[in-house]
mmCIF file of C-alpha atoms in Angstrom:
data_model
loop_
_atom_site.group_PDB
_atom_site.id
_atom_site.type_symbol
_atom_site.label_atom_id
_atom_site.label_comp_id
_atom_site.label_asym_id
_atom_site.label_seq_id
_atom_site.Cartn_x
_atom_site.Cartn_y
_atom_site.Cartn_z
ATOM 1 C CA MET A 1 62.390 125.163 60.400
ATOM 2 C CA CYS A 2 64.971 126.902 57.221
ATOM 3 C CA ILE A 3 66.157 130.612 58.456
ATOM 4 C CA ARG A 4 65.482 131.686 54.570
ATOM 5 C CA ASP A 5 61.864 130.425 54.871
ATOM 6 C CA SER A 6 61.290 131.986 58.425
ATOM 7 C CA LEU A 7 63.012 135.675 57.015
ATOM 8 C CA LYS A 8 60.647 135.459 53.557
ATOM 9 C CA GLY A 9 57.874 137.854 55.057
ATOM 10 C CA PHE A 10 61.020 140.179 56.009
ATOM 11 C CA ASP A 11 61.356 143.517 54.465
ATOM 12 C CA ALA A 12 63.616 142.933 51.221
ATOM 13 C CA PRO A 13 66.833 143.639 52.721
ATOM 14 C CA VAL A 14 66.889 141.560 55.650
ATOM 15 C CA ALA A 15 65.699 138.681 53.690
ATOM 16 C CA GLU A 16 68.207 138.952 51.640
ATOM 17 C CA ARG A 17 71.050 139.379 54.209
ATOM 18 C CA THR A 18 70.334 135.626 55.112
ATOM 19 C CA ALA A 19 72.771 133.368 53.000
ATOM 20 C CA LYS A 20 75.799 135.997 53.984
ATOM 21 C CA VAL A 21 74.987 135.136 57.810
ATOM 22 C CA ILE A 22 74.721 131.372 57.422
ATOM 23 C CA HIS A 23 77.706 131.732 55.680
ATOM 24 C CA ALA A 24 79.014 133.618 58.543
ATOM 25 C CA GLY A 25 78.404 131.317 61.145
ATOM 26 C CA LEU A 26 79.410 128.529 59.730
ATOM 27 C CA GLU A 27 82.864 129.983 59.336
ATOM 28 C CA LEU A 28 82.290 131.373 62.345
ATOM 29 C CA HIS A 29 81.741 127.431 63.895
ATOM 30 C CA ASN A 30 84.810 126.027 61.956
ATOM 31 C CA ARG A 31 87.067 128.656 63.144
ATOM 32 C CA VAL A 32 85.984 128.578 67.174
ATOM 33 C CA ALA A 33 86.252 124.589 66.670
ATOM 34 C CA LEU A 34 89.664 124.984 65.602
ATOM 35 C CA THR A 35 90.732 127.590 67.557
ATOM 36 C CA PHE A 36 89.450 125.926 71.045
ATOM 37 C CA ARG A 37 90.218 122.691 71.558
ATOM 38 C CA LYS A 38 89.094 120.070 74.116
ATOM 39 C CA THR A 39 91.933 118.484 77.198
ATOM 40 C CA ALA A 40 91.308 117.223 80.494
ATOM 41 C CA ILE A 41 90.615 121.157 81.942
ATOM 42 C CA ARG A 42 88.208 122.296 78.686
ATOM 43 C CA PHE A 43 85.965 119.104 79.284
ATOM 44 C CA HIS A 44 83.259 120.352 77.400
ATOM 45 C CA TYR A 45 85.748 121.828 74.270
ATOM 46 C CA GLU A 46 83.575 120.161 71.298
ATOM 47 C CA PHE A 47 81.999 122.081 69.267
ATOM 48 C CA ASN A 48 79.678 120.522 66.448
ATOM 49 C CA VAL A 49 76.361 119.978 64.623
ATOM 50 C CA ARG A 50 74.220 120.964 68.178
ATOM 51 C CA HIS A 51 76.089 124.301 68.856
ATOM 52 C CA LEU A 52 75.524 125.336 65.342
ATOM 53 C CA ALA A 53 71.916 124.745 65.859
ATOM 54 C CA ASN A 54 71.576 126.384 68.647
ATOM 55 C CA MET A 55 73.024 130.167 67.154
ATOM 56 C CA PHE A 56 71.074 129.699 64.289
ATOM 57 C CA GLN A 57 67.929 128.681 66.403
ATOM 58 C CA GLY A 58 67.477 132.158 67.928
ATOM 59 C CA LEU A 59 66.882 133.747 64.817
ATOM 60 C CA LEU A 60 64.039 132.432 64.322
ATOM 61 C CA ASN A 61 62.533 134.188 68.099
ATOM 62 C CA VAL A 62 62.360 137.476 66.092
ATOM 63 C CA LYS A 63 59.415 138.715 64.432
ATOM 64 C CA LYS A 64 59.619 141.569 61.894
ATOM 65 C CA GLU A 65 59.209 144.701 63.853
ATOM 66 C CA GLN A 66 62.490 143.466 65.791
ATOM 67 C CA LEU A 67 64.470 143.675 62.459
ATOM 68 C CA ARG A 68 63.841 146.120 60.257
ATOM 69 C CA THR A 69 67.146 146.308 58.815
ATOM 70 C CA PRO A 70 70.062 144.189 57.647
ATOM 71 C CA ASP A 71 72.953 145.232 60.338
ATOM 72 C CA LYS A 72 69.981 144.336 62.825
ATOM 73 C CA LEU A 73 70.317 140.661 61.870
ATOM 74 C CA VAL A 74 74.044 140.467 62.036
ATOM 75 C CA GLN A 75 73.517 141.980 65.469
ATOM 76 C CA LEU A 76 70.944 139.559 66.408
ATOM 77 C CA TRP A 77 72.918 136.686 64.557
ATOM 78 C CA LEU A 78 75.858 138.174 66.754
ATOM 79 C CA HIS A 79 74.387 137.492 69.952
ATOM 80 C CA GLU A 80 73.211 133.617 69.362
ATOM 81 C CA ALA A 81 76.788 133.059 67.980
ATOM 82 C CA GLU A 82 78.023 134.978 71.853
ATOM 83 C CA ARG A 83 75.404 132.692 73.419
ATOM 84 C CA THR A 84 76.409 129.942 71.985
ATOM 85 C CA TYR A 85 80.364 129.777 72.106
ATOM 86 C CA CYS A 86 81.526 132.690 73.959
ATOM 87 C CA ASP A 87 79.484 131.193 77.160
ATOM 88 C CA LEU A 88 80.928 127.885 77.556
ATOM 89 C CA LEU A 89 84.249 129.364 77.930
ATOM 90 C CA MET A 90 86.844 128.832 80.700
ATOM 91 C CA ASP A 91 88.175 132.339 81.871
ATOM 92 C CA ALA A 92 88.617 135.847 80.099
ATOM 93 C CA LYS A 93 91.362 135.575 78.154
ATOM 94 C CA ASP A 94 89.472 132.666 75.318
ATOM 95 C CA CYS A 95 86.492 135.228 75.977
ATOM 96 C CA GLN A 96 88.790 137.979 74.381
ATOM 97 C CA THR A 97 90.626 135.098 71.501
ATOM 98 C CA TYR A 98 86.544 134.508 71.404
ATOM 99 C CA ALA A 99 85.342 138.169 70.783
ATOM 100 C CA ARG A 100 88.516 138.717 68.107
ATOM 101 C CA VAL A 101 88.000 135.750 66.015
ATOM 102 C CA ALA A 102 84.017 136.971 66.011
ATOM 103 C CA ARG A 103 84.531 139.911 64.744
ATOM 104 C CA GLU A 104 86.903 139.136 62.153
ATOM 105 C CA THR A 105 84.268 136.944 60.621
ATOM 106 C CA ALA A 106 81.548 139.556 60.976
ATOM 107 C CA LYS A 107 83.510 142.236 59.270
ATOM 108 C CA LYS A 108 84.724 140.007 56.323
ATOM 109 C CA TYR A 109 81.335 138.981 55.645
ATOM 110 C CA PHE A 110 79.148 142.521 56.497
ATOM 111 C CA PRO A 111 82.558 145.361 56.319
ATOM 112 C CA GLY A 112 79.665 147.820 55.611
ATOM 113 C CA ASP A 113 77.863 147.835 58.602
ATOM 114 C CA PRO A 114 78.985 150.368 61.099
ATOM 115 C CA ASP A 115 80.567 148.899 64.388
ATOM 116 C CA ASP A 116 78.030 150.624 66.355
ATOM 117 C CA LYS A 117 75.513 149.280 64.554
ATOM 118 C CA ILE A 118 76.175 145.566 64.967
ATOM 119 C CA PHE A 119 78.599 145.867 67.898
ATOM 120 C CA PRO A 120 76.428 147.778 70.774
ATOM 121 C CA THR A 121 77.474 147.885 73.874
ATOM 122 C CA PRO A 122 75.091 145.631 75.375
ATOM 123 C CA ASN A 123 74.106 143.563 73.044
ATOM 124 C CA ILE A 124 72.080 141.023 74.552
ATOM 125 C CA TRP A 125 68.407 140.235 73.474
ATOM 126 C CA CYS A 126 65.843 138.991 75.658
ATOM 127 C CA HIS A 127 62.006 138.486 76.218
ATOM 128 C CA PHE A 128 61.695 141.356 79.255
ATOM 129 C CA ALA A 129 64.015 143.792 77.326
ATOM 130 C CA ARG A 130 61.411 146.823 77.065
ATOM 131 C CA SER A 131 58.950 145.229 80.345
ATOM 132 C CA LEU A 132 58.260 142.670 82.512
ATOM 133 C CA GLN A 133 54.594 142.422 80.656
ATOM 134 C CA ASP A 134 56.606 142.143 76.909
ATOM 135 C CA ASP A 135 56.910 139.061 76.506
ATOM 136 C CA MET A 136 58.803 140.030 72.382
ATOM 137 C CA TYR A 137 62.347 138.667 71.951
ATOM 138 C CA THR A 138 64.533 141.786 70.696
ATOM 139 C CA ASP A 139 67.499 143.196 71.866
ATOM 140 C CA VAL A 140 68.125 145.862 75.235
ATOM 141 C CA THR A 141 68.185 149.692 75.045
ATOM 142 C CA SER A 142 70.941 150.397 77.573
ATOM 143 C CA PHE A 143 71.892 148.859 81.479
ATOM 144 C CA GLU A 144 70.043 151.064 83.297
ATOM 145 C CA ALA A 145 67.202 150.584 81.315
ATOM 146 C CA ILE A 146 67.330 146.100 81.737
ATOM 147 C CA SER A 147 69.031 147.033 85.668
ATOM 148 C CA ALA A 148 65.457 149.051 86.137
ATOM 149 C CA ILE A 149 63.164 146.199 84.686
ATOM 150 C CA LEU A 150 64.722 143.380 86.940
ATOM 151 C CA HIS A 151 64.974 145.111 90.487
ATOM 152 C CA GLU A 152 61.101 146.257 89.195
ATOM 153 C CA GLY A 153 60.755 141.833 88.840
ATOM 154 C CA LEU A 154 63.145 141.266 91.970
ATOM 155 C CA ASP A 155 60.337 143.177 94.178
ATOM 156 C CA GLU A 156 57.795 141.284 92.811
ATOM 157 C CA TYR A 157 59.347 138.211 93.583
ATOM 158 C CA ASN A 158 60.297 138.616 97.151
ATOM 159 C CA GLU A 159 57.052 140.078 97.772
ATOM 160 C CA SER A 160 55.521 136.416 97.237
ATOM 161 C CA ASN A 161 58.343 134.304 98.346
ATOM 162 C CA ALA A 162 62.124 134.282 100.286
ATOM 163 C CA VAL A 163 63.518 137.723 100.310
ATOM 164 C CA MET A 164 66.430 137.650 97.502
ATOM 165 C CA ASN A 165 68.986 140.501 98.542
ATOM 166 C CA LEU A 166 70.942 140.433 95.120
ATOM 167 C CA VAL A 167 72.496 143.256 93.717
ATOM 168 C CA LEU A 168 72.531 143.369 90.065
ATOM 169 C CA PHE A 169 75.400 144.404 88.461
ATOM 170 C CA GLU A 170 76.367 143.887 84.867
ATOM 171 C CA ASP A 171 77.460 140.472 84.903
ATOM 172 C CA ALA A 172 74.563 139.354 87.081
ATOM 173 C CA ILE A 173 72.219 140.956 85.017
ATOM 174 C CA ARG A 174 73.582 139.365 81.534
ATOM 175 C CA HIS A 175 73.716 135.681 83.108
ATOM 176 C CA VAL A 176 70.084 136.174 84.208
ATOM 177 C CA CYS A 177 69.253 137.238 80.473
ATOM 178 C CA ARG A 178 71.584 133.835 79.430
ATOM 179 C CA VAL A 179 69.270 131.967 81.688
ATOM 180 C CA ALA A 180 66.524 132.945 80.616
ATOM 181 C CA ARG A 181 67.344 132.609 76.907
ATOM 182 C CA VAL A 182 68.325 129.145 77.270
ATOM 183 C CA ILE A 183 64.913 127.841 79.770
ATOM 184 C CA GLN A 184 62.607 129.217 76.955
ATOM 185 C CA GLY A 185 63.497 125.146 74.478
ATOM 186 C CA SER A 186 66.419 123.979 76.545
ATOM 187 C CA HIS A 187 68.160 123.009 79.848
ATOM 188 C CA ALA A 188 70.545 124.694 81.301
ATOM 189 C CA MET A 189 74.352 124.278 83.591
ATOM 190 C CA LEU A 190 75.564 127.043 85.628
ATOM 191 C CA VAL A 191 79.347 126.509 86.335
ATOM 192 C CA GLY A 192 80.474 128.941 89.023
ATOM 193 C CA VAL A 193 82.178 127.956 92.000
ATOM 194 C CA GLY A 194 80.104 128.352 95.686
ATOM 195 C CA GLY A 195 77.987 131.197 96.002
ATOM 196 C CA SER A 196 78.416 132.537 93.056
ATOM 197 C CA GLY A 197 75.294 133.852 92.390
ATOM 198 C CA LYS A 198 74.313 130.696 90.523
ATOM 199 C CA GLN A 199 70.649 129.728 92.045
ATOM 200 C CA SER A 200 69.905 132.952 93.038
ATOM 201 C CA LEU A 201 69.737 134.124 90.098
ATOM 202 C CA SER A 202 68.134 131.597 88.677
ATOM 203 C CA ARG A 203 65.347 131.529 90.845
ATOM 204 C CA LEU A 204 64.816 135.769 89.589
ATOM 205 C CA THR A 205 65.055 134.382 85.717
ATOM 206 C CA SER A 206 62.552 131.328 86.351
ATOM 207 C CA PHE A 207 60.261 134.331 88.695
ATOM 208 C CA LEU A 208 60.933 136.687 85.377
ATOM 209 C CA MET A 209 59.815 133.248 82.588
ATOM 210 C CA GLY A 210 56.069 132.609 84.685
ATOM 211 C CA TYR A 211 58.376 129.175 86.294
ATOM 212 C CA SER A 212 57.918 127.654 89.399
ATOM 213 C CA VAL A 213 61.245 126.294 90.727
ATOM 214 C CA SER A 214 60.854 123.199 92.106
ATOM 215 C CA THR A 215 64.110 121.154 93.624
ATOM 216 C CA ILE A 216 64.907 118.991 96.521
ATOM 217 C CA THR A 217 65.597 118.771 100.412
ATOM 218 C CA ILE A 218 68.002 116.270 100.925
ATOM 219 C CA SER A 219 68.347 114.380 104.586
ATOM 220 C CA ARG A 220 70.218 111.476 105.755
ATOM 221 C CA ALA A 221 67.868 108.992 105.041
ATOM 222 C CA TYR A 222 67.366 110.490 100.255
ATOM 223 C CA GLY A 223 67.792 107.657 98.543
ATOM 224 C CA VAL A 224 67.009 106.913 95.029
ATOM 225 C CA ALA A 225 64.059 106.202 95.421
ATOM 226 C CA ASP A 226 62.867 109.494 96.936
ATOM 227 C CA PHE A 227 64.642 111.304 94.455
ATOM 228 C CA LYS A 228 62.639 109.237 91.606
ATOM 229 C CA MET A 229 59.420 110.083 93.175
ATOM 230 C CA ASP A 230 60.259 113.861 93.054
ATOM 231 C CA ILE A 231 61.097 114.159 89.774
ATOM 232 C CA ALA A 232 57.370 111.824 88.963
ATOM 233 C CA ALA A 233 55.355 114.027 90.467
ATOM 234 C CA MET A 234 57.633 116.985 88.556
ATOM 235 C CA TYR A 235 56.891 114.826 85.144
ATOM 236 C CA LEU A 236 53.156 114.922 86.341
ATOM 237 C CA ARG A 237 52.703 118.659 86.707
ATOM 238 C CA ALA A 238 54.395 119.278 83.373
ATOM 239 C CA GLY A 239 53.033 116.754 81.652
ATOM 240 C CA GLN A 240 48.917 117.260 82.678
ATOM 241 C CA LYS A 241 48.702 120.499 83.988
ATOM 242 C CA GLY A 242 51.263 121.926 81.375
ATOM 243 C CA GLU A 243 53.181 123.717 84.109
ATOM 244 C CA SER A 244 56.198 125.455 83.376
ATOM 245 C CA ILE A 245 58.660 124.443 85.817
ATOM 246 C CA SER A 246 62.811 125.397 86.619
ATOM 247 C CA PHE A 247 63.785 122.277 88.403
ATOM 248 C CA LEU A 248 66.296 123.188 90.373
ATOM 249 C CA LEU A 249 69.733 121.065 90.840
ATOM 250 C CA THR A 250 73.003 121.176 92.580
ATOM 251 C CA ASP A 251 76.221 119.642 92.738
ATOM 252 C CA THR A 252 76.524 119.088 96.923
ATOM 253 C CA GLN A 253 72.009 117.994 96.102
ATOM 254 C CA ILE A 254 73.522 114.861 94.090
ATOM 255 C CA THR A 255 74.698 112.382 97.432
ATOM 256 C CA ASP A 256 73.977 109.372 94.895
ATOM 257 C CA GLU A 257 75.945 108.812 91.819
ATOM 258 C CA LYS A 258 73.188 106.898 90.538
ATOM 259 C CA PHE A 259 71.023 110.082 90.873
ATOM 260 C CA LEU A 260 72.732 110.901 87.054
ATOM 261 C CA VAL A 261 70.987 107.880 85.645
ATOM 262 C CA PHE A 262 67.751 109.955 85.297
ATOM 263 C CA ILE A 263 69.110 113.141 84.767
ATOM 264 C CA ASN A 264 70.975 111.561 81.890
ATOM 265 C CA ASP A 265 67.609 110.436 80.361
ATOM 266 C CA LEU A 266 65.432 113.819 81.485
ATOM 267 C CA LEU A 267 68.525 115.845 78.795
ATOM 268 C CA ALA A 268 68.505 112.529 76.859
ATOM 269 C CA SER A 269 65.022 112.307 75.704
ATOM 270 C CA GLY A 270 62.597 113.039 78.692
ATOM 271 C CA ASN A 271 62.030 109.449 79.166
ATOM 272 C CA ILE A 272 62.591 107.572 81.890
ATOM 273 C CA PRO A 273 61.706 104.437 81.570
ATOM 274 C CA ASP A 274 60.888 102.653 85.015
ATOM 275 C CA LEU A 275 60.076 106.285 86.524
ATOM 276 C CA PHE A 276 56.125 105.233 86.627
ATOM 277 C CA GLN A 277 54.146 101.739 87.632
ATOM 278 C CA PRO A 278 51.678 100.179 85.663
ATOM 279 C CA ASP A 279 49.278 101.648 87.120
ATOM 280 C CA ASP A 280 49.487 105.285 87.592
ATOM 281 C CA LYS A 281 51.477 104.997 83.356
ATOM 282 C CA GLU A 282 47.721 104.159 82.283
ATOM 283 C CA ASN A 283 46.473 107.331 84.732
ATOM 284 C CA ILE A 284 48.433 109.338 82.572
ATOM 285 C CA ILE A 285 47.786 108.263 78.972
ATOM 286 C CA ASN A 286 43.683 108.371 79.745
ATOM 287 C CA SER A 287 44.360 111.604 81.614
ATOM 288 C CA VAL A 288 45.938 113.124 78.029
ATOM 289 C CA ARG A 289 43.925 111.029 75.893
ATOM 290 C CA ASN A 290 41.331 114.274 75.182
ATOM 291 C CA GLU A 291 43.671 116.591 74.964
ATOM 292 C CA CYS A 292 45.495 114.306 72.175
ATOM 293 C CA LYS A 293 42.440 113.731 70.128
ATOM 294 C CA ALA A 294 42.348 117.087 70.073
ATOM 295 C CA ALA A 295 45.471 117.939 68.599
ATOM 296 C CA GLY A 296 44.568 115.636 66.124
ATOM 297 C CA ILE A 297 46.620 112.781 66.719
ATOM 298 C CA ILE A 298 45.324 109.202 66.968
ATOM 299 C CA ASP A 299 45.093 107.934 71.170
ATOM 300 C CA THR A 300 46.513 104.749 70.668
ATOM 301 C CA ASN A 301 48.853 104.056 74.022
ATOM 302 C CA ASP A 302 52.295 104.838 72.054
ATOM 303 C CA ASN A 303 50.869 107.866 70.892
ATOM 304 C CA CYS A 304 49.337 109.201 74.070
ATOM 305 C CA ASP A 305 52.008 108.032 75.965
ATOM 306 C CA GLU A 306 54.488 110.496 73.643
ATOM 307 C CA PHE A 307 52.313 113.083 73.875
ATOM 308 C CA PHE A 308 52.818 113.229 77.283
ATOM 309 C CA LEU A 309 56.566 113.075 77.365
ATOM 310 C CA SER A 310 56.219 116.342 74.605
ATOM 311 C CA LYS A 311 54.519 118.458 76.970
ATOM 312 C CA VAL A 312 57.081 117.405 79.603
ATOM 313 C CA ARG A 313 59.977 118.384 77.477
ATOM 314 C CA GLU A 314 58.484 121.236 76.598
ATOM 315 C CA THR A 315 57.310 122.941 80.323
ATOM 316 C CA LEU A 316 60.306 121.354 82.520
ATOM 317 C CA HIS A 317 63.470 122.373 82.065
ATOM 318 C CA LEU A 318 66.664 121.506 84.231
ATOM 319 C CA ILE A 319 68.875 124.331 85.864
ATOM 320 C CA LEU A 320 72.297 122.534 87.223
ATOM 321 C CA CYS A 321 74.310 124.626 89.603
ATOM 322 C CA PHE A 322 77.826 122.831 89.194
ATOM 323 C CA SER A 323 80.728 124.070 90.481
ATOM 324 C CA PRO A 324 84.527 123.352 88.926
ATOM 325 C CA VAL A 325 86.699 123.203 91.098
ATOM 326 C CA GLY A 326 88.041 119.432 91.433
ATOM 327 C CA GLU A 327 87.206 116.662 89.720
ATOM 328 C CA SER A 328 83.709 115.337 90.747
ATOM 329 C CA CYS A 329 82.497 118.028 87.887
ATOM 330 C CA ARG A 330 84.869 116.405 84.941
ATOM 331 C CA VAL A 331 84.115 113.062 85.570
ATOM 332 C CA ARG A 332 79.894 113.077 85.890
ATOM 333 C CA ALA A 333 80.729 114.934 82.579
ATOM 334 C CA ARG A 334 82.461 111.907 81.481
ATOM 335 C CA ARG A 335 80.299 109.492 82.251
ATOM 336 C CA PHE A 336 77.276 110.696 81.876
ATOM 337 C CA PRO A 337 77.828 112.538 78.467
ATOM 338 C CA ALA A 338 74.130 114.624 78.818
ATOM 339 C CA LEU A 339 75.035 116.804 80.406
ATOM 340 C CA VAL A 340 77.179 118.590 78.132
ATOM 341 C CA ASN A 341 75.595 117.142 74.737
ATOM 342 C CA ASN A 342 72.395 118.282 75.735
ATOM 343 C CA THR A 343 72.441 121.202 77.960
ATOM 344 C CA ILE A 344 73.672 125.663 77.292
ATOM 345 C CA ILE A 345 76.550 125.811 79.885
ATOM 346 C CA ASP A 346 77.000 129.645 81.461
ATOM 347 C CA TRP A 347 80.019 129.453 82.777
ATOM 348 C CA PHE A 348 80.326 131.840 85.934
ATOM 349 C CA HIS A 349 84.073 133.753 86.231
ATOM 350 C CA PRO A 350 85.076 135.686 89.215
ATOM 351 C CA TRP A 351 82.533 139.173 89.366
ATOM 352 C CA PRO A 352 84.782 142.092 88.186
ATOM 353 C CA GLN A 353 86.018 144.664 89.939
ATOM 354 C CA GLU A 354 82.750 147.134 89.202
ATOM 355 C CA ALA A 355 80.706 144.282 90.209
ATOM 356 C CA LEU A 356 82.973 144.652 93.696
ATOM 357 C CA GLN A 357 82.721 148.338 94.166
ATOM 358 C CA SER A 358 78.721 148.069 93.564
ATOM 359 C CA VAL A 359 78.491 145.244 96.018
ATOM 360 C CA SER A 360 80.542 147.514 98.456
ATOM 361 C CA GLN A 361 78.137 150.688 98.209
ATOM 362 C CA ARG A 362 75.006 148.550 98.922
ATOM 363 C CA PHE A 363 76.078 147.135 101.466
ATOM 364 C CA LEU A 364 78.699 148.984 103.682
ATOM 365 C CA GLY A 365 76.899 152.150 102.812
ATOM 366 C CA GLU A 366 74.200 150.873 104.868
ATOM 367 C CA VAL A 367 76.597 150.402 107.901
ATOM 368 C CA ASP A 368 77.980 153.513 110.489
ATOM 369 C CA LEU A 369 81.879 154.161 109.206
ATOM 370 C CA GLY A 370 82.123 157.356 111.031
ATOM 371 C CA SER A 371 81.360 160.959 110.615
ATOM 372 C CA ASP A 372 83.422 161.748 107.968
ATOM 373 C CA GLU A 373 82.319 161.343 104.301
ATOM 374 C CA GLN A 374 85.660 161.094 103.054
ATOM 375 C CA VAL A 375 86.216 158.088 105.227
ATOM 376 C CA ALA A 376 83.381 156.148 104.840
ATOM 377 C CA GLN A 377 83.658 156.499 101.159
ATOM 378 C CA ALA A 378 87.608 155.525 101.005
ATOM 379 C CA ILE A 379 86.310 151.838 103.003
ATOM 380 C CA ILE A 380 83.944 151.184 100.567
ATOM 381 C CA ASP A 381 86.162 152.327 97.696
ATOM 382 C CA PHE A 382 89.838 150.061 99.805
ATOM 383 C CA MET A 383 86.959 146.641 99.903
ATOM 384 C CA PRO A 384 86.620 145.674 95.996
ATOM 385 C CA VAL A 385 90.220 146.488 96.021
ATOM 386 C CA SER A 386 91.207 144.313 98.690
ATOM 387 C CA PHE A 387 89.436 141.515 97.555
ATOM 388 C CA ALA A 388 90.849 141.573 94.155
ATOM 389 C CA VAL A 389 94.493 141.977 95.537
ATOM 390 C CA SER A 390 93.696 139.333 97.851
ATOM 391 C CA TYR A 391 91.113 137.276 95.738
ATOM 392 C CA THR A 392 93.951 133.622 96.130
ATOM 393 C CA HIS A 393 95.216 134.335 99.349
ATOM 394 C CA LEU A 394 91.554 134.895 101.259
ATOM 395 C CA ARG A 395 88.652 132.843 99.018
ATOM 396 C CA ALA A 396 88.676 132.576 96.775
ATOM 397 C CA HIS A 397 85.234 131.247 95.718
ATOM 398 C CA GLU A 398 83.377 133.776 97.757
ATOM 399 C CA THR A 399 81.499 136.336 95.876
ATOM 400 C CA PRO A 400 81.504 139.623 96.653
ATOM 401 C CA GLU A 401 78.362 140.150 99.016
ATOM 402 C CA HIS A 402 79.698 137.023 100.986
ATOM 403 C CA LEU A 403 83.098 138.717 101.964
ATOM 404 C CA VAL A 404 81.950 142.025 102.795
ATOM 405 C CA CYS A 405 79.075 139.942 105.213
ATOM 406 C CA ARG A 406 82.020 137.669 106.155
ATOM 407 C CA LEU A 407 84.437 140.850 106.837
ATOM 408 C CA LEU A 408 81.848 142.850 108.845
ATOM 409 C CA LEU A 409 81.163 140.225 111.166
ATOM 410 C CA GLU A 410 84.840 139.711 111.626
ATOM 411 C CA LYS A 411 85.008 142.956 112.676
ATOM 412 C CA LYS A 412 82.505 142.390 115.170
ATOM 413 C CA LYS A 413 83.901 139.813 116.438
ATOM 414 C CA LYS A 414 86.661 141.542 117.137
ATOM 415 C CA LYS A 415 85.662 144.078 118.809
ATOM 416 C CA GLN A 416 83.636 142.410 120.607
ATOM 417 C CA ALA A 417 86.576 140.127 122.037
ATOM 418 C CA GLU A 418 88.253 143.264 122.949
#
């Protein structure tokens, strides 16, 4: 859909701003492509027309009520651009460079717009910004407001699933909103060290979006045939029943590189050759024939098969959880290009000091640290500093929660040894 056509029904000042937003987006894309070059380590720094489409696609998700003023359109464009380009950057330095480039581009094309309007803190848009029941794509008013909504969702999740004791600090909230934006219509690759919260946040996000989470159970005998059967079962649930599914797959579950042949086809087109036996294929075609007719499509076998696949592409979304440690992620991306070309990447950076503080406060606050409140608070405040200073000397890929739990366990063991 053309952006200009999509915004024709909006208020005149907003619609008239469209052309400038498009030009600004094109310039930003070109500057990003020139600034961030692909290297052996930054193997995914390759920006093309797919990124342009992803940036502008978000502008089509909003309704007139969310874009009453021209600066709101600029704010939304900057958000979509940040999700497209900044989220895949590997370190804080690159993110700071991107922020500078984006600000310079925005001020060049929209010099009259106030900074507090087009660069608000936070600038986050999602489908549950107002409440879990309101799926309108709009901006978050504050971290306090979205935190309350996500904690409500987490409580509901814990009532019907295995309890996740999560601390939803600001960075975690950002990742939840990013994953929610991606799985609305695409596939996600979450890249971060083991234990950084990729799986837990993906499960929470899928629950908030009304998706069921499917994964595979690895055993000694689990092989390619089993993996193929698991994917086929998800295809039937998505294509025949219309069930919205998040297929959660970690790099440690890929025990055979042949698994990635199926994943590559799933990501690239959704059409996995020989996934179903001929008899099963015929049953699938017959099961969607009436639905295909109702959609105004001639019910040939090929059309019914494509109709089934289109439903799968619409409702089955893959969430890959990979670690950047070692060579496997880069090698797999090179051998199976759809892993990068057909996913939207969200790179998990080390948790900031504020995150460490909130986790320390949460877990150590429940521990008896003595009667002296000042000493207890000093211990709580010391833990984030200790972790930050010793990050490379301790277990550098440990989450804040794991760190606190491990230190408490080591303290307990030491006391028992005495």
